[in-house]
Each structure stands twice: as C-alpha cells, then as structure tokens.
XYZ file of C-alpha atoms in Angstrom:
343
model
C 128.269 199.539 31.316
C 128.345 195.770 31.625
C 126.479 193.364 29.378
C 124.713 190.063 29.933
C 122.901 187.591 27.743
C 119.177 188.184 27.382
C 117.945 185.223 29.386
C 118.641 181.969 27.558
C 119.133 183.700 24.192
C 122.364 184.659 22.474
C 121.529 188.374 22.403
C 123.603 190.547 24.739
C 122.079 193.572 26.463
C 123.221 196.245 28.867
C 122.696 195.482 32.556
C 120.618 198.650 32.799
C 117.527 199.000 30.607
C 115.800 202.231 29.645
C 112.133 202.011 30.565
C 109.992 204.420 28.589
C 106.607 204.465 30.322
C 107.213 208.184 31.002
C 107.649 209.026 27.314
C 104.758 211.133 26.065
C 103.279 211.677 29.522
C 105.761 212.643 32.231
C 108.469 213.405 29.660
C 107.704 215.309 26.450
C 109.272 214.267 23.146
C 112.384 216.524 23.267
C 113.116 215.351 26.831
C 112.469 211.734 25.866
C 114.937 212.013 22.998
C 117.534 213.558 25.316
C 117.026 210.636 27.690
C 117.565 208.203 24.815
C 120.706 210.094 23.740
C 122.105 209.969 27.279
C 121.317 206.282 27.739
C 122.906 205.189 24.468
C 125.958 207.416 25.000
C 126.520 205.631 28.329
C 126.572 202.264 26.579
C 122.948 201.327 27.198
C 121.392 199.064 24.594
C 118.061 197.642 25.838
C 115.082 199.982 25.432
C 111.761 198.775 26.824
C 108.314 200.086 25.946
C 104.723 198.852 25.505
C 101.835 199.566 23.182
C 99.757 201.042 26.050
C 102.384 203.475 27.316
C 100.996 207.008 26.916
C 98.323 205.739 24.551
C 100.830 204.371 21.978
C 102.858 207.596 22.054
C 105.904 206.038 23.741
C 106.419 203.697 20.785
C 105.986 206.572 18.324
C 108.537 208.735 20.158
C 111.053 205.885 20.127
C 110.325 205.249 16.466
C 111.079 208.844 15.535
C 114.324 208.721 17.538
C 115.375 205.491 15.795
C 114.693 207.046 12.391
C 116.781 210.105 13.267
C 119.681 208.033 14.645
C 120.250 205.171 12.185
C 123.799 204.464 13.353
C 122.929 204.308 17.053
C 119.775 202.345 16.229
C 121.912 199.464 14.976
C 123.045 198.807 18.569
C 119.677 199.259 20.277
C 117.760 196.161 21.369
C 114.047 196.977 21.209
C 111.552 195.411 23.598
C 107.835 196.102 23.616
C 104.683 194.470 24.965
C 101.138 193.605 23.961
C 98.040 192.421 25.798
C 96.086 195.403 27.157
C 93.172 197.137 25.347
C 93.829 198.863 22.050
C 90.156 199.554 21.355
C 86.669 199.003 22.690
C 85.913 195.695 20.976
C 85.999 192.308 22.722
C 88.947 191.218 20.564
C 90.942 194.407 21.086
C 92.805 192.960 24.070
C 94.249 189.741 25.425
C 96.761 187.176 24.201
C 94.667 185.600 21.459
C 96.220 185.074 18.034
C 93.720 187.565 16.625
C 94.641 190.386 18.977
C 98.394 189.743 19.055
C 98.591 189.738 15.254
C 97.055 193.205 15.115
C 98.965 194.482 18.154
C 102.354 193.297 16.898
C 101.882 194.792 13.440
C 100.785 198.097 14.995
C 103.851 198.179 17.272
C 106.148 197.480 14.322
C 104.577 200.368 12.414
C 104.776 202.830 15.309
C 108.399 201.918 16.017
C 109.247 202.117 12.325
C 111.000 198.747 12.306
C 110.432 195.382 10.639
C 111.641 193.363 13.617
C 111.237 193.572 17.413
C 114.015 191.959 19.403
C 111.939 191.061 22.463
C 108.137 190.865 22.341
C 106.560 190.494 25.771
C 103.148 189.384 26.952
C 102.216 192.238 29.290
C 100.132 190.086 31.662
C 98.539 186.630 31.901
C 95.341 186.013 29.934
C 93.102 183.494 31.692
C 90.696 183.263 28.729
C 93.098 182.412 25.912
C 94.604 178.899 25.828
C 98.327 179.245 26.403
C 98.986 177.002 23.396
C 97.339 179.599 21.158
C 99.570 182.367 22.479
C 102.749 180.326 22.285
C 102.009 179.107 18.756
C 101.514 182.691 17.622
C 104.819 183.701 19.188
C 106.639 180.781 17.588
C 105.150 181.735 14.221
C 106.248 185.356 14.753
C 109.801 184.177 15.458
C 109.768 182.002 12.331
C 108.414 184.892 10.257
C 111.228 187.165 11.457
C 108.872 189.668 13.067
C 110.329 189.070 16.528
C 113.646 187.691 17.696
C 112.621 186.369 21.086
C 109.698 186.664 23.459
C 109.033 186.925 27.165
C 106.418 187.689 29.774
C 105.576 190.376 32.297
C 103.831 189.992 35.653
C 103.482 186.203 35.433
C 103.304 183.937 38.481
C 105.721 181.065 38.958
C 103.311 178.354 37.805
C 102.387 180.414 34.739
C 106.043 180.747 33.740
C 106.626 177.029 34.222
C 103.473 176.086 32.311
C 104.543 178.231 29.358
C 108.086 176.844 29.376
C 106.974 173.227 29.276
C 104.158 173.749 26.778
C 106.683 175.357 24.424
C 109.136 172.512 24.992
C 106.486 169.832 24.450
C 105.508 171.284 21.066
C 109.021 172.148 19.914
C 108.242 175.867 19.848
C 110.671 178.702 20.574
C 111.028 179.078 24.366
C 110.472 182.259 26.406
C 113.669 184.049 27.419
C 112.670 186.739 29.938
C 110.201 187.809 32.594
C 109.461 191.343 33.766
C 108.355 191.323 37.415
C 108.041 194.021 40.053
C 111.187 193.540 42.145
C 113.059 195.784 44.566
C 114.292 195.955 48.150
C 110.766 196.648 49.384
C 109.007 194.078 47.178
C 110.696 190.674 47.219
C 107.786 188.233 47.171
C 108.800 186.863 43.766
C 111.722 185.131 45.457
C 109.328 182.479 46.826
C 108.181 180.993 43.509
C 108.904 183.203 40.489
C 112.677 183.439 40.827
C 113.124 179.663 41.309
C 110.901 179.010 38.274
C 112.992 181.372 36.148
C 116.289 179.936 37.378
C 115.045 176.449 36.544
C 114.184 177.494 32.976
C 117.156 179.790 32.357
C 114.825 182.776 32.040
C 116.307 186.211 32.753
C 114.584 188.746 34.980
C 114.044 192.348 33.858
C 112.822 193.960 37.100
C 110.504 196.953 36.881
C 110.004 199.528 39.648
C 113.528 198.902 41.009
C 113.261 202.012 43.206
C 109.785 201.139 44.484
C 108.175 204.179 42.916
C 110.879 206.506 44.240
C 110.826 205.272 47.843
C 114.329 203.811 47.628
C 115.773 207.043 46.254
C 115.448 208.614 49.709
C 113.134 211.387 48.561
C 110.474 210.645 51.197
C 110.764 211.223 54.935
C 109.001 209.405 57.757
C 105.622 210.924 58.690
C 106.068 213.819 56.227
C 103.440 213.511 53.506
C 105.035 214.145 50.085
C 104.224 217.273 48.113
C 105.420 218.887 44.912
C 106.491 217.426 41.576
C 107.037 213.822 42.597
C 104.829 210.862 41.788
C 103.532 210.603 45.340
C 103.468 214.363 45.753
C 101.082 214.526 42.837
C 99.156 211.384 43.835
C 99.750 210.162 47.427
C 97.368 207.226 46.888
C 99.211 205.992 43.802
C 98.598 202.240 43.628
C 101.110 199.925 45.286
C 103.377 202.863 46.104
C 100.736 204.674 48.197
C 102.154 206.870 50.940
C 100.143 205.943 54.014
C 100.642 202.178 53.960
C 104.376 202.275 53.331
C 104.963 205.125 55.762
C 103.188 203.160 58.516
C 105.233 200.023 57.851
C 108.364 199.891 60.059
C 110.056 197.600 57.528
C 110.075 200.458 55.003
C 112.263 202.606 57.233
C 114.489 199.711 58.275
C 115.273 199.110 54.608
C 115.776 202.804 53.851
C 118.153 203.185 56.796
C 120.247 200.265 55.511
C 120.320 201.748 52.001
C 121.397 205.129 53.405
C 124.232 203.595 55.436
C 125.650 201.758 52.419
C 125.234 204.817 50.199
C 127.087 207.025 52.672
C 129.937 204.509 52.859
C 130.406 204.726 49.084
C 129.576 208.388 48.541
C 126.844 207.105 46.249
C 123.168 207.949 45.907
C 120.478 205.829 47.524
C 119.142 204.993 44.079
C 122.505 203.670 42.929
C 122.756 201.379 45.965
C 119.239 199.981 45.467
C 119.954 199.314 41.795
C 123.357 197.736 42.502
C 121.770 195.351 45.009
C 119.188 194.289 42.430
C 121.837 193.744 39.754
C 123.523 191.256 42.089
C 120.389 189.132 42.605
C 120.061 185.653 41.042
C 118.523 185.459 37.544
C 118.579 189.232 36.984
C 119.650 190.098 33.446
C 118.979 193.836 33.338
C 117.233 196.368 35.580
C 114.676 198.750 34.061
C 115.251 202.438 34.802
C 112.145 204.635 34.718
C 113.473 208.179 34.508
C 111.415 211.214 33.545
C 114.369 213.629 33.444
C 117.929 213.400 32.130
C 119.327 214.106 35.604
C 117.393 211.192 37.102
C 118.736 208.897 34.400
C 122.311 210.102 34.851
C 122.160 209.381 38.566
C 120.706 205.915 38.008
C 123.339 205.082 35.399
C 125.935 205.475 38.144
C 124.802 202.103 39.482
C 126.695 200.463 36.624
C 129.993 201.395 38.307
C 128.972 200.649 41.889
C 130.170 197.321 43.282
C 128.883 196.417 46.725
C 130.834 194.160 49.055
C 129.459 190.826 50.183
C 128.865 192.288 53.638
C 126.959 195.245 52.187
C 124.828 192.978 50.032
C 124.107 190.824 53.066
C 123.164 193.863 55.144
C 120.665 195.017 52.528
C 119.294 191.522 51.986
C 118.806 190.925 55.705
C 117.180 194.327 56.306
C 114.713 193.792 53.457
C 113.883 190.139 54.126
C 110.292 189.511 52.990
C 107.766 188.496 55.593
C 107.135 184.776 55.545
C 105.347 182.143 57.517
C 107.353 179.130 58.589
C 106.078 176.741 55.941
C 106.666 176.275 53.054
C 108.839 179.387 52.655
C 110.288 179.742 56.146
C 113.189 177.948 57.806
C 111.451 174.583 58.040
C 110.376 174.621 54.400
C 113.719 175.774 53.051
C 115.519 173.060 55.009
C 113.616 170.414 53.056
C 114.566 171.664 49.606
C 117.848 169.788 49.749
C 118.874 166.526 51.377
C 121.921 164.446 52.088
C 122.387 161.042 50.506
C 122.657 159.487 53.967
C 122.524 160.637 57.553
C 119.871 163.304 57.093
C 116.315 163.975 56.041
C-alpha cells in the first residue's frame, strides 16, 4: 500500500480508502468487521463513512470495531460526513451552524471518538451562507473536534468560493473533495479538477467502478440478474442498465479495460482503480465493497502499475464528450500562451 498526503494537510493516508456505505445494509456487522480487518491488515488507513449511511448504523458499526481494536485504531484515519436529514424538523438538515453542531456531536458519539480526522460536507447547501458553514468548521478545528474538513459533490465554482472565503477570513482551509469519478464519468475534469489543483485540494473519488460496470460483470444486451446491484435494481440511479447498455462509449471503455487487464493478468476492477490512482489531484480512491472477496480483489490495484501507453489507451477510450468551446480543442488551446509569436 502506498501513502499520500491528505490534500494540502500534513496527514498521510493510504491511496485506497475503505468506503462503508454498505455497512449495516448490504454487509451485516460481522462481515463489515471482517472487511475492516482485511483493509487494515493490507495497510489501509483511511476509512470513510457518513451519518446517513444505513440510517446511522455504518458509524455505529465502525465505532464498535474501533473500540474492539484499540491498537489498530491508532493508525486509522476516520472520515465522516454531515448535511442530509437526521430528523423531520426544518433544522435537522443542511450546513447551518445549528445542524452541523448537532450532527458532528452525534457522529462523534456513534463512532466512540473525541476527534474526527476529516469532516466532510456531504453536498452543497444553497440556503446557508457559506461563511456560516466555514466559520463552524474553523471553530470545530480550533476546538479539536475535527482535524481537517472537506466537501463532497461540490461544483468547481463552489470549491473555489469556499477556498477563497476561508482564505479571506483567515479560517482553516478545506483539504479534500469527494466527487463521482471513474472511466465512465469524467465530467469533473472540465472544472472541478482544475479548481482542486489550483487550491491544492485532494480528490477522494467515489464510485470508482461506476456501480460495478467497470468490473466486467455486465454483458452487452444481457439484462443483469441475481445478487448484484443492477440485478436487484436495474433502474438504479446513475448506474441504470438501459442507458449505459445503449451507449456505445460504455463498451468501448470496457473493451479497453479488458485488453489492459488481460495484458497484466489482472482483474478489470484493478485496472480501473489503477487508472484513477494515476489521475491528477487524486489522493485516495474509495472502495465500496460488500464482501471480503470484493475488497481483496480491489486491494490488488495497489500493486498494479500501468504503463504510459496503457494509461493513454484508457484515457483516450474514455474521453468525455465535449463541445468545441470552451472545453474542446479550441478552448484548451487558449488556456496557455507564448510570450511572443503566438496567441
């Protein structure tokens, strides 16, 4: 396992993160604890959860594991999130000081800790002034309740706004962003990635296997069945079967992943994860396993090094669709200039 700094902080984390959205729903507590054991034994350190995962149960399961493994817990970097509803009242959600104070204290209690290493805003809140959110987070850092903070699912302008508001007031800066990012979903490269590179913010991509599509488990024009996410729910959100199956780009990308995997004797999942680990600004990739065997396969990506040609093949095959301006060739050509003799 390799390690990188957590964005622009001094905390080091493993390049693979254990995502725990499955804990308490798709993985029962004994299985969840086995997954944690396997991850930590492989050198993994960053464990990511959220207060809404499995109705708070994910945090509780992690908390009980931490209590039972005090030695291992010393090396674990805990990340959780707040923002989504924790009750039926109008102040039981959002990024207001009132809600975040309650949400943070509740997460600390469920996890059984007095300090969260990375506290993340789970989504943008258009109603709460960003200064209110950032001041709360700065206060939480000063109080020792959190070490650092970050965001999830923010747009490029939202990241930049937060960075410069924090800088203007002398508050602690954000260090990370969790976006959806994988070989099938690369739209963040237009605005979000440049914003994060500019601010020194590290990316923690979620859904790195595109809901299982990049693992090679689905076949063209064969509707999924059985105990897979799409087998159980073919219309599952952004991963829905019909739209991706009908998109020729999906199969172009999967063919490229298969070719590289075969050349290495690796799994498709490992190749997709290795490509993501090589992308600019990426600090650590979030693995969302619901079984120990899935996790063990994904952990193999830590040892897989793709050649420049292989990375280029995957990048070219998965190129996001763009119009010519401002993200196409003409727009990109104007992002740099010569001192003389050019435009």
